[in-house]
Short mmCIF file of C-alpha atoms in Angstrom, two decimals:
data_model
loop_
_atom_site.label_atom_id
_atom_site.label_comp_id
_atom_site.label_asym_id
_atom_site.label_seq_id
_atom_site.Cartn_x
_atom_site.Cartn_y
_atom_site.Cartn_z
CA MET A 1 0.00 0.00 0.00
CA HIS A 2 2.83 2.32 0.80
CA GLY A 3 4.39 1.70 -2.65
CA GLU A 4 1.12 2.39 -4.40
CA TYR A 5 0.94 5.63 -2.53
CA LEU A 6 4.29 6.78 -3.74
CA ILE A 7 3.43 5.95 -7.34
CA HIS A 8 0.18 7.63 -7.08
CA ARG A 9 1.82 10.74 -5.69
CA ASP A 10 4.88 11.02 -8.00
CA THR A 11 3.22 10.03 -11.25
CA PRO A 12 0.52 12.39 -12.48
CA ARG A 13 -2.51 10.63 -13.83
CA MET A 14 -3.11 11.12 -17.56
CA PRO A 15 -6.63 11.70 -18.69
CA GLY A 16 -8.30 8.46 -19.83
CA TRP A 17 -5.40 6.21 -18.66
CA SER A 18 -6.03 3.61 -15.99
CA ALA A 19 -3.36 2.18 -13.75
CA MET A 20 -3.31 -1.04 -15.79
CA SER A 21 -2.85 0.89 -19.03
CA MET A 22 0.12 2.69 -17.64
CA LEU A 23 1.73 -0.56 -16.50
CA LEU A 24 1.24 -2.08 -19.97
CA ALA A 25 2.77 0.97 -21.63
CA ALA A 26 5.78 0.86 -19.35
CA GLY A 27 6.27 -2.83 -20.22
CA ALA A 28 6.07 -2.09 -23.91
CA ILE A 29 8.69 0.62 -23.60
CA ALA A 30 11.00 -1.71 -21.68
CA THR A 31 10.49 -4.43 -24.29
CA GLY A 32 11.29 -1.97 -27.08
CA LEU A 33 14.47 -0.89 -25.37
CA ALA A 34 15.45 -4.50 -24.89
CA LEU A 35 14.80 -5.26 -28.56
CA SER A 36 16.79 -2.19 -29.56
CA GLY A 37 19.74 -3.42 -27.50
CA CYS A 38 19.43 -6.83 -29.07
CA ASP A 39 19.50 -5.32 -32.58
CA SER A 40 22.61 -3.43 -31.64
CA ARG A 41 24.30 -6.64 -30.47
CA MET A 42 23.15 -8.50 -33.56
CA SER A 43 24.58 -5.91 -35.96
CA GLY A 44 27.97 -5.72 -34.13
CA PRO A 45 29.39 -9.17 -34.90
CA PRO A 46 29.24 -8.88 -38.73
CA ALA A 47 31.37 -5.68 -38.67
CA SER A 48 33.95 -7.35 -36.43
CA ALA A 49 34.14 -10.42 -38.67
CA ALA A 50 34.79 -8.22 -41.70
CA ALA A 51 37.70 -6.59 -39.91
CA VAL A 52 39.17 -9.96 -38.98
CA SER A 53 38.73 -11.14 -42.54
CA LYS A 54 40.61 -8.10 -43.82
CA VAL A 55 43.60 -8.77 -41.51
CA THR A 56 43.95 -12.46 -42.21
CA GLN A 57 43.47 -12.27 -45.99
CA PRO A 58 46.92 -13.15 -47.64
CA VAL A 59 48.45 -10.33 -49.66
CA GLN A 60 49.37 -10.94 -53.27
CA VAL A 61 53.07 -10.28 -53.96
CA ASP A 62 54.65 -10.00 -57.41
CA THR A 63 57.62 -12.37 -57.38
CA VAL A 64 60.43 -13.69 -59.55
CA ARG A 65 62.46 -16.83 -59.11
CA VAL A 66 66.08 -16.76 -57.98
CA ILE A 67 68.22 -17.96 -60.89
CA SER A 68 71.64 -19.58 -60.95
CA LYS A 69 74.25 -18.88 -63.61
CA ARG A 70 77.96 -18.24 -64.10
CA LEU A 71 78.93 -14.58 -63.83
CA ASN A 72 80.66 -13.15 -66.91
CA MET A 73 80.80 -9.39 -67.13
CA GLU A 74 83.12 -6.39 -67.33
CA ILE A 75 83.61 -3.64 -64.78
CA ASN A 76 85.46 -0.34 -65.05
CA LEU A 77 88.57 -0.09 -62.90
CA PRO A 78 91.19 2.68 -62.79
CA GLY A 79 94.74 1.67 -63.65
CA GLU A 80 98.19 3.21 -63.91
CA LEU A 81 100.78 2.78 -66.64
CA GLN A 82 104.32 2.30 -65.34
CA PRO A 83 107.61 1.73 -67.16
CA TYR A 84 108.56 -1.92 -67.36
CA GLU A 85 112.03 -0.95 -66.18
CA GLU A 86 113.06 2.30 -64.55
CA VAL A 87 116.43 3.33 -63.16
CA ARG A 88 118.00 6.39 -61.62
CA ILE A 89 121.59 6.69 -62.83
CA PHE A 90 124.28 7.28 -60.19
CA PRO A 91 128.03 6.97 -60.82
CA ARG A 92 129.81 4.22 -58.88
CA VAL A 93 132.71 6.54 -58.08
CA SER A 94 132.96 10.22 -57.23
CA GLY A 95 134.16 12.61 -59.87
CA TYR A 96 133.45 15.71 -61.92
CA LEU A 97 131.13 15.47 -64.89
CA LYS A 98 133.33 15.93 -67.94
CA TRP A 99 130.79 15.23 -70.69
CA ILE A 100 127.11 14.25 -70.98
CA GLY A 101 125.61 13.22 -74.30
CA VAL A 102 121.88 12.92 -73.55
CA ASP A 103 119.05 15.11 -72.33
CA ARG A 104 115.41 14.72 -71.39
CA GLY A 105 113.60 12.80 -74.15
CA SER A 106 116.75 11.25 -75.62
CA VAL A 107 116.32 7.68 -76.82
CA VAL A 108 119.15 5.42 -75.68
CA LYS A 109 120.27 1.88 -76.46
CA GLN A 110 121.63 -0.68 -74.05
CA GLY A 111 125.40 -0.17 -73.64
CA GLN A 112 125.36 3.35 -75.09
CA LEU A 113 127.81 5.84 -73.53
CA VAL A 114 125.77 8.67 -72.00
CA ALA A 115 128.29 10.52 -69.78
CA VAL A 116 131.98 10.65 -68.81
CA LEU A 117 133.46 11.64 -65.44
CA GLU A 118 136.86 13.00 -64.49
CA ALA A 119 138.69 11.66 -61.40
CA PRO A 120 142.50 12.30 -61.32
CA GLU A 121 143.05 10.07 -58.28
CA ILE A 122 141.60 7.08 -60.13
CA VAL A 123 143.86 7.73 -63.13
CA ALA A 124 146.83 7.96 -60.75
CA GLN A 125 145.89 4.67 -59.09
CA LYS A 126 145.79 3.01 -62.48
CA ALA A 127 149.22 4.37 -63.41
CA GLU A 128 150.67 3.16 -60.11
CA ALA A 129 149.20 -0.29 -60.60
CA GLN A 130 150.63 -0.47 -64.11
CA ALA A 131 154.08 0.47 -62.78
CA LYS A 132 153.93 -2.24 -60.12
CA VAL A 133 153.01 -4.82 -62.70
CA PHE A 134 155.94 -3.72 -64.89
CA SER A 135 158.38 -3.91 -61.97
CA ALA A 136 157.13 -7.30 -60.81
CA GLU A 137 157.35 -8.67 -64.34
CA ASN A 138 160.98 -7.52 -64.68
CA GLN A 139 161.93 -9.08 -61.35
CA ARG A 140 160.25 -12.31 -62.33
CA LEU A 141 162.05 -12.42 -65.66
CA ALA A 142 165.42 -11.77 -63.99
CA SER A 143 164.75 -14.42 -61.37
CA GLU A 144 163.71 -16.95 -63.99
CA ALA A 145 166.90 -16.23 -65.97
CA LYS A 146 169.04 -16.77 -62.87
CA LEU A 147 167.16 -19.96 -62.09
CA SER A 148 167.82 -21.25 -65.57
CA ALA A 149 171.55 -20.51 -65.26
CA ASP A 150 171.87 -22.01 -61.77
CA GLU A 151 170.01 -25.15 -62.81
CA SER A 152 172.40 -25.56 -65.76
CA THR A 153 175.38 -25.21 -63.41
CA TYR A 154 173.98 -27.80 -61.03
CA GLU A 155 173.32 -30.27 -63.84
CA ARG A 156 176.87 -29.79 -65.16
CA LEU A 157 178.41 -30.33 -61.73
CA LYS A 158 176.23 -33.36 -61.13
CA ASP A 159 177.49 -34.93 -64.38
CA ALA A 160 181.07 -34.12 -63.48
CA ALA A 161 180.66 -35.62 -60.01
CA LYS A 162 180.17 -39.01 -61.62
CA THR A 163 183.91 -39.05 -62.12
CA PRO A 164 185.53 -39.59 -58.71
CA GLY A 165 187.63 -36.70 -57.45
CA VAL A 166 186.57 -34.12 -60.04
CA ILE A 167 183.82 -32.31 -58.01
CA SER A 168 183.58 -32.32 -54.27
CA ASP A 169 180.33 -33.13 -52.53
CA GLU A 170 180.29 -29.67 -50.95
CA GLU A 171 180.36 -27.92 -54.33
CA LEU A 172 177.51 -30.08 -55.57
CA ASP A 173 175.41 -29.34 -52.46
CA VAL A 174 175.94 -25.58 -52.85
CA ALA A 175 174.86 -25.67 -56.50
CA GLN A 176 171.76 -27.70 -55.60
CA ARG A 177 170.74 -25.32 -52.77
CA THR A 178 171.26 -22.31 -55.05
CA ALA A 179 168.93 -23.74 -57.72
CA GLU A 180 166.27 -24.58 -55.14
CA GLY A 181 166.45 -21.04 -53.75
CA ASP A 182 166.05 -19.64 -57.24
CA ARG A 183 162.95 -21.78 -57.78
CA ALA A 184 161.33 -20.49 -54.57
CA ARG A 185 162.14 -16.91 -55.54
CA VAL A 186 160.60 -17.39 -58.99
CA VAL A 187 157.39 -18.78 -57.44
CA ALA A 188 157.18 -15.81 -55.06
CA LEU A 189 157.77 -13.31 -57.84
CA ARG A 190 155.14 -14.98 -60.01
CA ASN A 191 152.65 -14.54 -57.13
CA THR A 192 153.73 -10.92 -56.85
CA VAL A 193 153.08 -10.42 -60.53
CA GLU A 194 149.59 -11.93 -60.21
CA ALA A 195 148.80 -9.65 -57.28
CA ALA A 196 150.03 -6.63 -59.21
CA ARG A 197 147.93 -7.63 -62.19
CA ALA A 198 144.88 -8.00 -59.93
CA ASN A 199 145.46 -4.50 -58.58
CA LEU A 200 145.74 -3.22 -62.13
CA ARG A 201 142.47 -4.90 -63.10
CA SER A 202 140.80 -3.26 -60.11
CA ALA A 203 142.21 0.12 -61.09
CA LEU A 204 141.06 -0.35 -64.67
CA GLU A 205 137.59 -1.31 -63.44
CA MET A 206 137.47 1.80 -61.28
CA GLU A 207 138.47 3.83 -64.30
CA SER A 208 135.67 2.21 -66.32
CA TYR A 209 133.20 3.57 -63.77
CA LEU A 210 134.02 7.02 -65.09
CA ARG A 211 132.11 6.05 -68.23
CA ILE A 212 128.32 6.01 -67.66
CA ILE A 213 126.53 3.40 -69.78
CA ALA A 214 122.78 2.99 -70.47
CA PRO A 215 121.63 -0.27 -68.79
CA PHE A 216 118.79 -0.97 -71.25
CA ASP A 217 116.91 0.42 -74.24
CA GLY A 218 114.74 3.33 -73.17
CA VAL A 219 114.28 7.05 -73.00
CA VAL A 220 115.79 9.67 -70.70
CA THR A 221 112.92 11.14 -68.68
CA LYS A 222 115.00 13.32 -66.37
CA ARG A 223 118.43 14.98 -66.39
CA ASN A 224 119.70 16.68 -63.24
CA VAL A 225 123.37 17.52 -63.92
CA HIS A 226 125.58 19.52 -66.27
CA PRO A 227 129.31 19.39 -67.09
CA GLY A 228 131.50 20.43 -64.17
CA ALA A 229 129.15 19.13 -61.50
CA LEU A 230 130.59 16.96 -58.75
CA VAL A 231 128.70 13.66 -58.65
CA GLY A 232 129.06 10.52 -56.60
CA PRO A 233 127.51 7.22 -55.55
CA GLY A 234 124.00 7.32 -54.12
CA GLY A 235 120.60 5.71 -54.33
CA GLY A 236 120.74 4.00 -50.94
CA SER A 237 118.11 6.10 -49.19
CA GLY A 238 116.45 7.31 -52.37
CA THR A 239 116.85 10.97 -51.38
CA GLU A 240 120.05 11.70 -53.32
CA GLN A 241 119.81 13.43 -56.67
CA SER A 242 120.59 11.15 -59.58
CA MET A 243 122.35 12.16 -62.77
CA LEU A 244 119.66 10.77 -65.06
CA ARG A 245 116.47 8.77 -65.00
CA ILE A 246 115.91 6.25 -67.79
CA GLU A 247 112.65 4.40 -68.43
CA GLN A 248 111.82 1.54 -70.73
CA ILE A 249 108.66 2.63 -72.56
CA ALA A 250 108.44 0.14 -75.44
CA HIS A 251 107.19 -2.31 -72.81
CA LEU A 252 104.93 -0.95 -70.06
CA ARG A 253 103.27 -2.30 -66.94
CA LEU A 254 99.56 -1.60 -66.41
CA VAL A 255 98.78 -1.93 -62.70
CA VAL A 256 95.16 -2.42 -61.57
CA ALA A 257 93.81 -2.86 -58.03
CA VAL A 258 91.17 -5.60 -58.32
CA PRO A 259 88.52 -5.68 -55.53
CA GLU A 260 88.68 -8.75 -53.32
CA ILE A 261 85.26 -9.99 -54.45
CA TYR A 262 86.53 -10.36 -58.05
CA VAL A 263 90.00 -11.88 -57.54
CA ALA A 264 88.81 -15.49 -57.99
CA GLY A 265 88.42 -14.91 -61.73
CA VAL A 266 91.90 -13.48 -62.40
CA LYS A 267 93.51 -15.47 -65.23
CA ARG A 268 97.13 -15.17 -66.35
CA GLY A 269 97.38 -14.63 -70.08
CA GLU A 270 93.91 -13.10 -70.43
CA LYS A 271 93.66 -10.05 -72.70
CA VAL A 272 92.16 -6.91 -71.17
CA SER A 273 91.11 -3.77 -73.05
CA PHE A 274 91.57 -0.23 -71.79
CA THR A 275 91.29 3.38 -72.92
CA VAL A 276 93.19 6.56 -72.08
CA PRO A 277 91.92 10.16 -72.14
CA ALA A 278 94.69 11.18 -74.55
CA PHE A 279 93.21 9.01 -77.33
CA PRO A 280 89.39 9.23 -77.19
CA GLY A 281 87.68 6.42 -79.03
CA ARG A 282 90.77 4.23 -79.23
CA THR A 283 91.11 0.93 -77.39
CA PHE A 284 94.40 -0.61 -76.29
CA THR A 285 95.13 -4.11 -75.02
CA GLY A 286 97.13 -5.54 -72.14
CA VAL A 287 97.80 -9.11 -71.05
CA VAL A 288 97.43 -10.26 -67.43
CA ALA A 289 100.94 -11.29 -66.39
CA ARG A 290 101.70 -10.83 -62.69
CA PRO A 291 98.89 -11.02 -60.09
CA ALA A 292 100.17 -10.21 -56.61
CA ASP A 293 98.31 -13.23 -55.16
CA SER A 294 97.90 -11.21 -51.96
CA VAL A 295 95.05 -8.92 -50.91
CA ASP A 296 95.99 -5.58 -49.37
CA ALA A 297 94.62 -5.50 -45.82
CA THR A 298 93.85 -1.77 -46.00
CA THR A 299 92.19 -1.41 -49.41
CA ARG A 300 90.90 -5.01 -49.72
CA THR A 301 92.20 -5.10 -53.28
CA MET A 302 94.81 -7.21 -55.07
CA PRO A 303 97.34 -5.51 -57.38
CA VAL A 304 97.52 -7.12 -60.82
CA GLU A 305 100.14 -6.23 -63.43
CA MET A 306 99.54 -6.49 -67.16
CA ASP A 307 102.09 -6.31 -69.96
CA VAL A 308 101.43 -3.61 -72.55
CA TRP A 309 103.53 -3.43 -75.72
CA ASN A 310 104.08 0.17 -76.74
CA ARG A 311 106.39 -0.07 -79.72
CA GLY A 312 104.83 3.03 -81.27
CA GLY A 313 105.54 5.06 -78.15
CA GLU A 314 102.01 6.49 -78.01
CA LEU A 315 101.40 5.52 -74.40
CA HIS A 316 103.37 7.07 -71.56
CA SER A 317 104.14 6.05 -68.02
CA GLY A 318 102.03 7.88 -65.47
CA MET A 319 98.84 7.73 -67.54
CA PHE A 320 95.66 6.60 -65.75
CA PRO A 321 93.72 4.29 -68.10
CA ASP A 322 90.10 3.22 -67.71
CA VAL A 323 90.35 -0.59 -67.68
CA ARG A 324 87.48 -2.85 -68.78
CA TRP A 325 88.20 -5.61 -66.29
CA PRO A 326 86.63 -9.01 -67.08
CA VAL A 327 84.92 -10.68 -64.13
CA HIS A 328 84.43 -14.45 -64.07
CA ARG A 329 83.16 -16.74 -61.35
CA PRO A 330 84.68 -20.23 -61.13
CA GLU A 331 81.19 -21.62 -60.45
CA GLN A 332 77.55 -20.62 -60.78
CA THR A 333 76.08 -18.08 -58.35
CA LEU A 334 72.58 -16.71 -57.62
CA PHE A 335 70.94 -13.66 -59.19
CA VAL A 336 67.82 -11.58 -58.50
CA PRO A 337 66.51 -8.33 -60.04
CA GLN A 338 68.19 -5.23 -58.63
CA THR A 339 64.78 -3.97 -57.51
CA ALA A 340 64.39 -7.02 -55.27
CA VAL A 341 67.30 -5.99 -53.05
CA ALA A 342 66.47 -3.54 -50.27
CA ARG A 343 68.88 -1.91 -47.86
CA ASN A 344 68.62 -0.48 -44.39
CA MET A 345 71.18 0.86 -41.96
CA GLU A 346 72.31 -2.64 -41.01
CA GLN A 347 72.14 -4.87 -44.06
CA SER A 348 70.94 -5.67 -47.55
CA TYR A 349 68.06 -8.12 -47.85
CA VAL A 350 65.39 -9.65 -50.07
CA LEU A 351 61.82 -10.69 -49.22
CA CYS A 352 61.29 -14.38 -49.91
CA ILE A 353 57.89 -16.13 -49.94
CA ARG A 354 58.23 -19.31 -47.90
CA GLY A 355 55.43 -21.39 -46.41
CA GLY A 356 52.83 -18.81 -47.39
CA LYS A 357 54.57 -16.06 -45.43
CA ILE A 358 57.02 -13.26 -46.15
CA GLU A 359 60.54 -13.95 -44.86
CA GLN A 360 63.36 -11.39 -44.80
CA VAL A 361 66.67 -12.92 -45.95
CA SER A 362 69.96 -11.07 -45.46
CA VAL A 363 72.20 -11.03 -48.53
CA LYS A 364 75.48 -9.61 -49.78
CA THR A 365 75.57 -8.27 -53.31
CA GLY A 366 78.20 -8.96 -55.95
CA GLY A 367 78.34 -8.19 -59.66
CA THR A 368 75.60 -6.71 -61.81
CA VAL A 369 74.49 -8.01 -65.22
CA GLY A 370 71.73 -6.02 -66.92
CA ARG A 371 68.89 -5.67 -64.41
CA LEU A 372 70.15 -8.61 -62.34
CA THR A 373 72.45 -8.43 -59.36
CA GLU A 374 74.48 -11.22 -57.82
CA VAL A 375 73.50 -12.15 -54.26
CA PHE A 376 75.02 -14.34 -51.55
CA GLY A 377 72.88 -15.53 -48.64
CA GLN A 378 70.46 -18.19 -47.44
CA LEU A 379 68.80 -18.56 -50.84
CA ASN A 380 68.45 -21.34 -53.36
CA ALA A 381 67.84 -21.34 -57.08
CA GLY A 382 64.08 -21.33 -57.66
CA ASP A 383 63.19 -19.45 -54.47
CA GLU A 384 60.54 -16.79 -55.08
CA VAL A 385 61.41 -13.27 -53.97
CA ALA A 386 59.40 -10.06 -54.14
CA VAL A 387 60.15 -7.96 -57.21
CA HIS A 388 59.76 -4.79 -55.15
CA THR A 389 59.97 -4.19 -51.42
CA SER A 390 57.77 -1.81 -49.45
CA GLU A 391 56.80 -1.05 -45.88
CA ASP A 392 53.53 -2.95 -46.39
CA LEU A 393 55.44 -6.19 -46.99
CA ARG A 394 56.55 -7.12 -43.51
CA PRO A 395 58.20 -10.36 -42.38
CA GLY A 396 55.63 -12.86 -41.13
CA THR A 397 52.77 -11.46 -43.21
CA ALA A 398 50.67 -14.10 -44.97
CA ALA A 399 51.30 -13.83 -48.70
CA VAL A 400 50.48 -15.42 -52.02
CA ALA A 401 53.20 -15.35 -54.69
CA HIS A 402 52.23 -13.97 -58.10
CA PHE A 403 55.02 -14.97 -60.48
CA VAL A 404 56.17 -12.26 -62.92
CA ALA A 405 58.50 -13.23 -65.78
CA ASP A 406 61.77 -11.24 -65.91
CA ASP A 407 64.59 -12.03 -68.34
CA GLY A 408 66.96 -9.75 -66.47
CA LYS A 409 68.14 -7.87 -69.56
#
């Protein structure tokens, strides 16, 4: 009764509405609200299912297959032309330059006289050695003559001693000892003569050092002295000034630093083409002759020398050619399109489709042929990789490969 009182007081009575009508209306409103909530719950699940479907639907990725082939290509490498032989000319003895017959640019032949020095002390030493040889020879000749005479005397006395009482034993002994002494003196004088002749040969050799001879066919590329200059031995530390510098230019060395990744294909005897800025449009050829067979720890390159024949003299040492270096792999390697390789701050990688998901595979790149680039990593020939990478293609994402043909040219 108390509850009915409160309802009766708080709810104004509408005209024509009974208490039962009001209760029925309230129930209808409640039922409508309940049905409205139910509709809301019924419409919610389809929207959520669509979202889930959108997330789990595999993405379609344009792919190409990893191919395997042997790398054969050419890369541009800088080189340097050097003389096949080069020498700085120093005299072997000190002296004053008396005459010089060549200048910068002079062509010389092996054995050609190019300069003459003056050294009075060397000339004096030669004269003294000649005099000693002359004196020793005279003494030897005199001693040999005396030996011959004393031996004849001894032989005569020995024959006479066969007759008893003609020659005493003492006389025979004296003659024998005299001949033996002469023989010893002759031997000693012969040794003296040989020593004097050796000294003379040394003096003559020293004198020959006053004549400067070209050591090989070549061209004079530098001249530093003029007649009257005092010159002497040098070349030990490399800081002394030489008289001349001679280079062999008919035969040149072309030196190229080959990157470590390409050294496996270096072949002795292989012909290599190159160009120089001085002759636009012309191509020259060298032959691989002397690989260093050692990689420089600083530059990670291996020096390789090629022989270049330059009989026409058109090429010059010091030129920097552009070398078309051939690159060969001893075995087949893997290739993918250049667009398939992505790079970040840490590594290079490709996106491979494996087991219906995207997998990021780290790679190292090598040579490039057309649109293809050589790759090294956990890949196999026939693996499918994404042609292009993007932020939408993330590792672990479900994916369907869509193969796209690419000839790589």
